Coordinates of C-alpha atoms and ligand atoms in Angstrom, one line a residue:
M1 CA -101.2 32.5 207.7
L2 CA -102.6 29.5 205.8
N3 CA -104.9 31.9 204.0
A4 CA -102.0 34.0 202.9
K5 CA -100.0 31.0 201.8
L6 CA -103.0 29.7 199.7
K7 CA -103.5 33.1 198.1
E8 CA -99.8 33.2 197.2
I9 CA -100.1 29.7 195.7
Q10 CA -103.0 30.8 193.6
T11 CA -101.4 33.9 192.2
S12 CA -98.1 32.1 191.5
L13 CA -100.1 29.3 189.8
E14 CA -102.0 31.7 187.6
E15 CA -98.7 33.5 186.7
K16 CA -97.0 30.2 185.8
I17 CA -99.9 28.9 183.8
S18 CA -100.2 32.0 181.7
H19 CA -96.6 31.5 180.5
I20 CA -97.0 27.9 179.5
T21 CA -96.7 27.0 175.8
G22 CA -96.6 23.2 175.9
L23 CA -98.2 20.2 177.5
S24 CA -95.0 18.9 179.1
Q25 CA -94.6 22.2 181.1
L26 CA -98.2 21.7 182.4
E27 CA -97.2 18.3 183.9
Q28 CA -94.2 20.0 185.7
I29 CA -96.6 22.5 187.2
R30 CA -98.9 19.8 188.4
I31 CA -96.0 18.0 190.1
F32 CA -94.9 21.3 191.6
Y33 CA -98.2 21.8 193.5
L34 CA -99.9 18.5 193.7
G35 CA -97.0 15.9 193.4
K36 CA -95.7 13.9 196.4
K37 CA -93.6 16.8 197.5
G38 CA -95.8 19.5 196.0
E39 CA -96.6 22.7 197.8
L40 CA -100.2 21.8 198.5
T41 CA -99.4 18.3 199.5
L42 CA -96.9 19.7 202.1
L43 CA -99.6 22.1 203.3
R44 CA -101.9 19.2 203.8
K45 CA -99.3 17.4 205.9
Q46 CA -99.0 20.5 208.1
I47 CA -102.7 20.4 209.0
K48 CA -101.9 18.4 212.1
D49 CA -100.1 21.4 213.5
V50 CA -103.2 23.6 213.3
L51 CA -105.6 23.9 216.3
E52 CA -108.0 21.0 216.3
E53 CA -111.2 23.1 215.9
E54 CA -109.7 24.9 212.9
R55 CA -108.5 21.8 211.1
P56 CA -111.7 21.1 209.1
K57 CA -111.8 24.6 207.8
A58 CA -108.1 24.6 207.0
G59 CA -108.6 21.2 205.2
Q60 CA -111.5 22.6 203.3
M61 CA -109.5 25.6 202.2
I62 CA -106.6 23.5 201.0
N63 CA -109.0 21.1 199.2
D64 CA -110.7 24.1 197.5
V65 CA -107.3 25.4 196.3
C66 CA -106.3 21.9 195.1
K67 CA -109.5 21.7 193.1
K68 CA -108.9 25.1 191.6
V69 CA -105.3 24.1 190.6
E70 CA -106.7 20.9 189.0
H71 CA -109.3 22.9 187.2
Y72 CA -106.8 25.5 185.9
L73 CA -104.5 22.8 184.7
E74 CA -107.3 21.0 182.9
E75 CA -108.5 24.2 181.3
K76 CA -105.1 25.0 180.1
K77 CA -104.6 21.5 178.8
L78 CA -107.7 21.7 176.7
F79 CA -106.7 25.1 175.5
L80 CA -103.3 23.8 174.5
L81 CA -104.7 20.7 172.8
N82 CA -107.1 22.8 170.9
K83 CA -104.4 25.1 169.7
E84 CA -102.2 22.3 168.6
R85 CA -105.1 20.8 166.6
E86 CA -105.9 24.1 165.0
E87 CA -102.3 24.6 163.9
R88 CA -102.2 21.1 162.5
L89 CA -105.4 21.7 160.5
K90 CA -104.1 25.0 159.2
N91 CA -101.0 23.2 157.8
E92 CA -103.2 20.5 156.3
I93 CA -105.5 22.9 154.5
L94 CA -107.0 21.5 151.3
D95 CA -107.8 23.9 148.5
V96 CA -110.8 22.3 146.9
T97 CA -110.8 24.9 144.1
L98 CA -107.4 23.7 142.8
P99 CA -107.7 21.9 139.5
A100 CA -107.3 18.1 139.7
K101 CA -104.2 16.5 138.4
R102 CA -104.9 15.0 135.0
K103 CA -103.8 11.4 134.5
Q104 CA -101.6 11.0 131.4
L105 CA -103.4 8.8 129.0
G106 CA -101.6 7.1 126.1
H107 CA -102.5 8.2 122.5
Q108 CA -102.9 6.1 119.4
H109 CA -100.7 6.7 116.5
P110 CA -102.6 8.3 113.5
N111 CA -101.7 5.2 111.4
Q112 CA -103.2 2.9 114.1
K113 CA -106.4 4.9 114.3
I114 CA -106.9 4.7 110.5
L115 CA -106.0 1.0 110.5
E116 CA -108.6 0.2 113.1
E117 CA -111.3 2.1 111.2
V118 CA -110.4 0.3 108.0
E119 CA -110.3 -3.1 109.7
Q120 CA -113.6 -2.5 111.5
F121 CA -115.2 -1.6 108.2
F122 CA -114.0 -4.7 106.4
L123 CA -114.7 -7.0 109.3
S124 CA -118.2 -5.7 109.4
I125 CA -118.8 -6.8 105.8
G126 CA -117.4 -10.3 106.3
Y127 CA -113.7 -9.9 105.4
E128 CA -110.8 -11.7 107.2
I129 CA -107.6 -10.0 108.3
I130 CA -104.5 -11.8 107.0
E131 CA -100.8 -11.1 107.5
G132 CA -97.9 -12.0 105.4
P133 CA -94.1 -11.8 105.7
E134 CA -92.2 -8.5 105.3
V135 CA -89.1 -10.4 103.9
E136 CA -90.5 -12.0 100.8
Y137 CA -89.6 -14.1 97.9
D138 CA -89.1 -12.4 94.6
Y139 CA -91.7 -14.9 93.3
Y140 CA -94.5 -13.6 95.5
N141 CA -93.6 -10.0 95.4
F142 CA -93.2 -9.9 91.6
E143 CA -93.4 -13.0 89.5
A144 CA -96.7 -14.5 90.6
L145 CA -98.2 -11.0 90.4
N146 CA -97.5 -11.0 86.7
I147 CA -94.6 -8.6 87.0
P148 CA -91.9 -9.8 84.6
A149 CA -88.2 -10.0 85.3
D150 CA -87.5 -6.9 83.3
H151 CA -90.2 -4.7 84.8
P152 CA -88.9 -1.3 86.1
A153 CA -90.4 -1.9 89.6
K154 CA -87.8 -4.6 90.1
D155 CA -85.0 -2.1 89.6
E156 CA -82.6 -2.0 92.5
Q157 CA -83.4 1.7 92.7
D158 CA -86.8 0.8 94.0
T159 CA -86.4 -2.6 95.8
F160 CA -84.3 -3.6 98.7
Y161 CA -82.7 -7.0 97.8
I162 CA -81.7 -9.4 100.5
S163 CA -80.4 -11.9 97.9
D164 CA -81.2 -12.7 94.3
Q165 CA -84.4 -14.3 95.2
I166 CA -85.4 -12.5 98.4
V167 CA -86.6 -9.0 98.8
L168 CA -88.1 -6.7 101.4
R169 CA -91.7 -6.7 100.1
T170 CA -92.4 -3.5 98.1
Q171 CA -96.2 -3.9 98.4
T172 CA -98.7 -6.0 100.4
S173 CA -99.9 -7.6 97.1
P174 CA -97.8 -10.8 97.7
V175 CA -100.3 -11.7 100.5
Q176 CA -102.9 -12.1 97.7
I177 CA -100.8 -14.9 96.2
R178 CA -100.1 -16.5 99.5
T179 CA -103.9 -16.5 100.3
M180 CA -105.0 -17.7 96.9
E181 CA -102.4 -20.5 96.9
K182 CA -103.9 -22.1 99.9
G183 CA -106.8 -23.1 97.6
R184 CA -109.6 -22.1 100.0
L185 CA -112.3 -20.3 98.1
P186 CA -114.1 -17.9 98.2
I187 CA -111.8 -15.3 99.6
R188 CA -112.6 -12.0 101.2
M189 CA -109.6 -10.6 103.0
I190 CA -107.6 -7.5 103.8
A191 CA -103.9 -7.7 104.5
P192 CA -102.4 -4.7 106.3
G193 CA -98.6 -4.4 106.8
R194 CA -95.3 -2.7 106.4
V195 CA -93.7 -2.4 102.9
F196 CA -90.3 -1.1 101.8
R197 CA -88.9 0.9 98.9
S198 CA -85.5 2.4 98.5
D199 CA -86.9 6.0 98.5
E200 CA -85.3 9.1 99.9
V201 CA -87.0 10.4 103.0
D202 CA -89.0 13.6 102.3
A203 CA -92.4 15.0 103.3
T204 CA -94.3 12.4 101.2
H205 CA -91.8 9.5 101.0
S206 CA -90.2 7.0 103.4
P207 CA -88.3 3.8 102.8
S208 CA -90.8 2.1 105.0
F209 CA -94.5 2.7 105.1
H210 CA -97.7 0.7 105.3
Q211 CA -100.3 -0.6 102.9
I212 CA -103.6 -2.4 103.2
E213 CA -104.3 -4.9 100.5
G214 CA -107.8 -6.1 99.7
L215 CA -108.8 -9.2 97.8
V216 CA -112.1 -10.8 96.9
V217 CA -112.2 -14.0 94.8
D218 CA -115.5 -15.9 94.1
K219 CA -117.7 -17.0 91.2
G220 CA -119.3 -14.1 89.4
I221 CA -117.4 -11.2 91.0
T222 CA -117.6 -8.2 88.6
F223 CA -116.2 -4.7 88.4
A224 CA -119.6 -3.6 89.9
D225 CA -118.7 -5.4 93.1
L226 CA -115.4 -3.7 93.2
K227 CA -117.1 -0.3 92.7
G228 CA -119.8 -0.9 95.3
T229 CA -117.2 -2.0 97.9
L230 CA -114.8 0.8 97.3
I231 CA -117.5 3.5 97.1
A232 CA -118.8 2.3 100.5
F233 CA -115.2 2.2 101.8
S234 CA -114.4 5.7 100.6
Q235 CA -117.6 7.1 102.1
M236 CA -116.8 5.4 105.4
L237 CA -113.4 7.1 105.4
F238 CA -114.3 10.6 104.1
G239 CA -118.0 11.1 104.7
S240 CA -121.2 9.9 103.1
D241 CA -121.4 12.8 100.7
T242 CA -118.1 11.8 99.1
Q243 CA -118.1 11.4 95.3
V244 CA -115.9 8.6 94.0
K245 CA -114.2 8.4 90.6
F246 CA -112.7 5.3 89.0
R247 CA -109.9 6.5 86.7
P248 CA -108.4 3.9 84.2
H249 CA -104.9 3.0 85.1
H250 CA -102.4 0.2 84.7
F251 CA -101.2 -2.4 87.2
Q252 CA -99.6 -5.7 86.1
F253 CA -101.7 -7.9 88.4
T254 CA -105.1 -6.5 87.5
E255 CA -107.1 -6.1 84.3
P256 CA -108.8 -3.8 84.0
S257 CA -107.1 -1.5 86.6
A258 CA -108.2 1.8 88.0
E259 CA -107.1 4.4 90.4
V260 CA -109.8 5.8 92.8
D261 CA -110.1 9.5 93.4
V262 CA -112.5 10.9 96.0
S263 CA -114.0 14.4 96.0
C264 CA -112.0 16.6 98.3
F265 CA -113.7 16.5 101.7
R266 CA -112.2 19.8 102.6
C267 CA -113.5 22.0 99.8
K268 CA -116.3 19.6 98.7
G269 CA -114.8 19.5 95.2
K270 CA -114.4 23.2 94.6
G271 CA -110.6 23.1 94.6
C272 CA -108.3 24.0 97.5
K273 CA -104.8 23.5 98.7
L274 CA -105.4 20.0 100.0
C275 CA -106.6 18.7 96.5
K276 CA -104.2 21.0 94.7
G277 CA -107.0 22.9 93.1
S278 CA -108.5 19.9 91.3
G279 CA -111.3 19.0 93.7
W280 CA -110.2 15.3 93.6
I281 CA -107.8 13.3 95.8
E282 CA -106.3 10.0 94.7
I283 CA -106.6 7.4 97.4
L284 CA -106.0 3.9 96.1
G285 CA -105.3 1.5 93.2
C286 CA -107.5 -1.4 92.3
G287 CA -108.7 -3.7 89.5
M288 CA -110.0 -7.1 88.6
V289 CA -107.5 -9.8 89.4
H290 CA -105.5 -10.6 86.2
P291 CA -106.2 -14.1 84.8
N292 CA -102.4 -14.8 84.9
V293 CA -102.4 -14.2 88.6
L294 CA -105.3 -16.5 89.2
R295 CA -103.6 -19.2 87.1
A296 CA -100.4 -18.8 89.0
C297 CA -102.4 -19.7 92.1
H298 CA -104.1 -22.7 90.4
I299 CA -107.5 -20.9 90.2
D300 CA -109.4 -21.3 86.9
P301 CA -110.1 -17.8 85.5
D302 CA -113.1 -19.2 83.6
E303 CA -114.7 -20.3 86.8
Y304 CA -113.6 -17.6 89.3
S305 CA -113.0 -13.9 89.2
G306 CA -112.0 -11.4 91.7
F307 CA -111.1 -7.8 92.5
A308 CA -108.2 -6.4 94.5
F309 CA -107.1 -3.1 95.8
G310 CA -104.2 -1.5 97.7
V311 CA -104.3 1.6 99.9
G312 CA -101.4 3.5 101.5
L313 CA -102.2 3.8 105.2
E314 CA -100.0 6.9 105.7
R315 CA -101.5 8.5 102.7
I316 CA -105.0 8.2 104.2
A317 CA -103.9 9.4 107.6
L318 CA -102.0 12.4 106.1
L319 CA -105.2 13.3 104.2
K320 CA -107.7 12.7 107.0
Y321 CA -105.7 14.6 109.7
E322 CA -104.4 17.1 107.2
I323 CA -100.8 16.5 108.2
E324 CA -98.3 18.0 105.8
D325 CA -95.1 16.0 106.6
M326 CA -95.0 12.2 106.7
R327 CA -91.8 12.3 108.7
L328 CA -93.8 13.2 111.8
F329 CA -95.3 9.7 111.8
Y330 CA -91.9 8.1 112.5
E331 CA -90.3 10.6 114.9
N332 CA -92.3 9.6 118.0
D333 CA -92.5 13.2 119.1
M334 CA -95.0 13.3 122.0
R335 CA -96.2 16.8 121.0
F336 CA -97.3 15.3 117.7
L337 CA -98.7 12.1 119.0
K338 CA -100.6 13.7 121.8
Q339 CA -102.9 15.3 119.3
F340 CA -104.5 12.0 118.3
Ligands
DAH401 N1 -99.5 -2.9 95.0 C1 -99.8 -1.6 94.4 C2 -98.8 -0.6 94.8 O1 -98.1 -0.8 95.7 C3 -101.2 -1.1 94.9 C4 -102.3 -1.9 94.3 C5 -102.9 -1.5 93.1 C6 -102.7 -3.1 94.9 C7 -103.9 -2.2 92.6 C8 -103.8 -3.8 94.4 C9 -104.3 -3.4 93.1 O2 -104.2 -4.9 94.9 O3 -105.3 -4.1 92.6 O4 -98.7 0.4 94.2

C-alpha cells in the first residue's frame, strides 16, 4: 500500500514539475509534498500505524522519496534560474561590431583659425597684440592718419557716423595712433579687430568685417624691414615657395605705400580661376609710416621711422579655404562651420 502511494507521489511530482514555468510554482509544489501538511509529511505521521518490524523499512522508503522530491525540486530550480539568466543575457546582447557614437566636437570659425595663425606668427617674432575701440573718434580714424576732412573715404557713403566726431572705425589703423601716442618706443604690434563700412552685402562685401593692423616703429627701420617681414608673413600663410610682389600704391598714412601680391598658391602663378588668370593675388596694403602721422603722435620723424600694414582677415580666409561667398562667414550654418 505504502509502496503504491509513494509511486503515485513520484509520478504526480514528475508530472507537476514538467509543467512548471516559474520559481514561485516550484515553492508551491515543495509545500504540497514536504510542507507541514504535505503529502509526504502526512505519510510520515502515519508510520506509527505500520507493523513495528516494518516501520524502519517504511521510514526508509518515505525518506528516499523525500530526498528524491528535494532533488527534483533543486534540479528544476537550477534549470529555471539558468533559463532566466540566459534570457536576460539574450536581451542584453552587445554588438561589438557596431560603430561607436562620435562625440560632437566644436569647430573653429575660419576667421578664427587664420587669426590664430597670424597671431602666432607675429608673437613668435616679438610683436605684441593690441586692441582698440570699435567706436572711434574721427580724429583717430581719419585726421591723425593724415586723412584730410575732404577725403572721399570720409564720405557718408562709406562711413557709419555716430555723431559729427564719432564713427564706427572703418579700419584698424587708428590703433596705430593710439599705440604711438602712448610714447613707449620701440613698437612692434599687431591689432586685430572688427571694422565697419556702409557697404551692401554681397559675395565679397559686408558692412562689418575684420582687419589685422601691423606697426613697427624704431630707429633705422627701412623699407627692407617691411619687405623682409611681409615676405616671411606671406610665405607662412601661403607656403614657402610663394613669390611676393610689392606694387606701388597710395595710402594717406604711409609714404611710400605698396600693395602686396602673392603668387597664386593654387596654380603656382600660371593663371587660374582663383587668381583670375593673372597668377597673382592681392593680399594686403602697407608702407612706411608717413612723417605727418609720426608727428601727430609726437614722434620725431628725423629720429624714428616705421612701417605699417593692414590685412583683411576674411580676405585671407576666403583665399586660403577657397570659399567663394563671404556671407557664409556670418550665417552660422553648421554645415559650413563643421568643415573647419
Ligand atoms: N587701413 C587700410 C585699409 O583699410 C589698410 C592699410 C594699408 C593699413 C596700408 C596700413 C597700411 O597700415 O600701411 O584699406
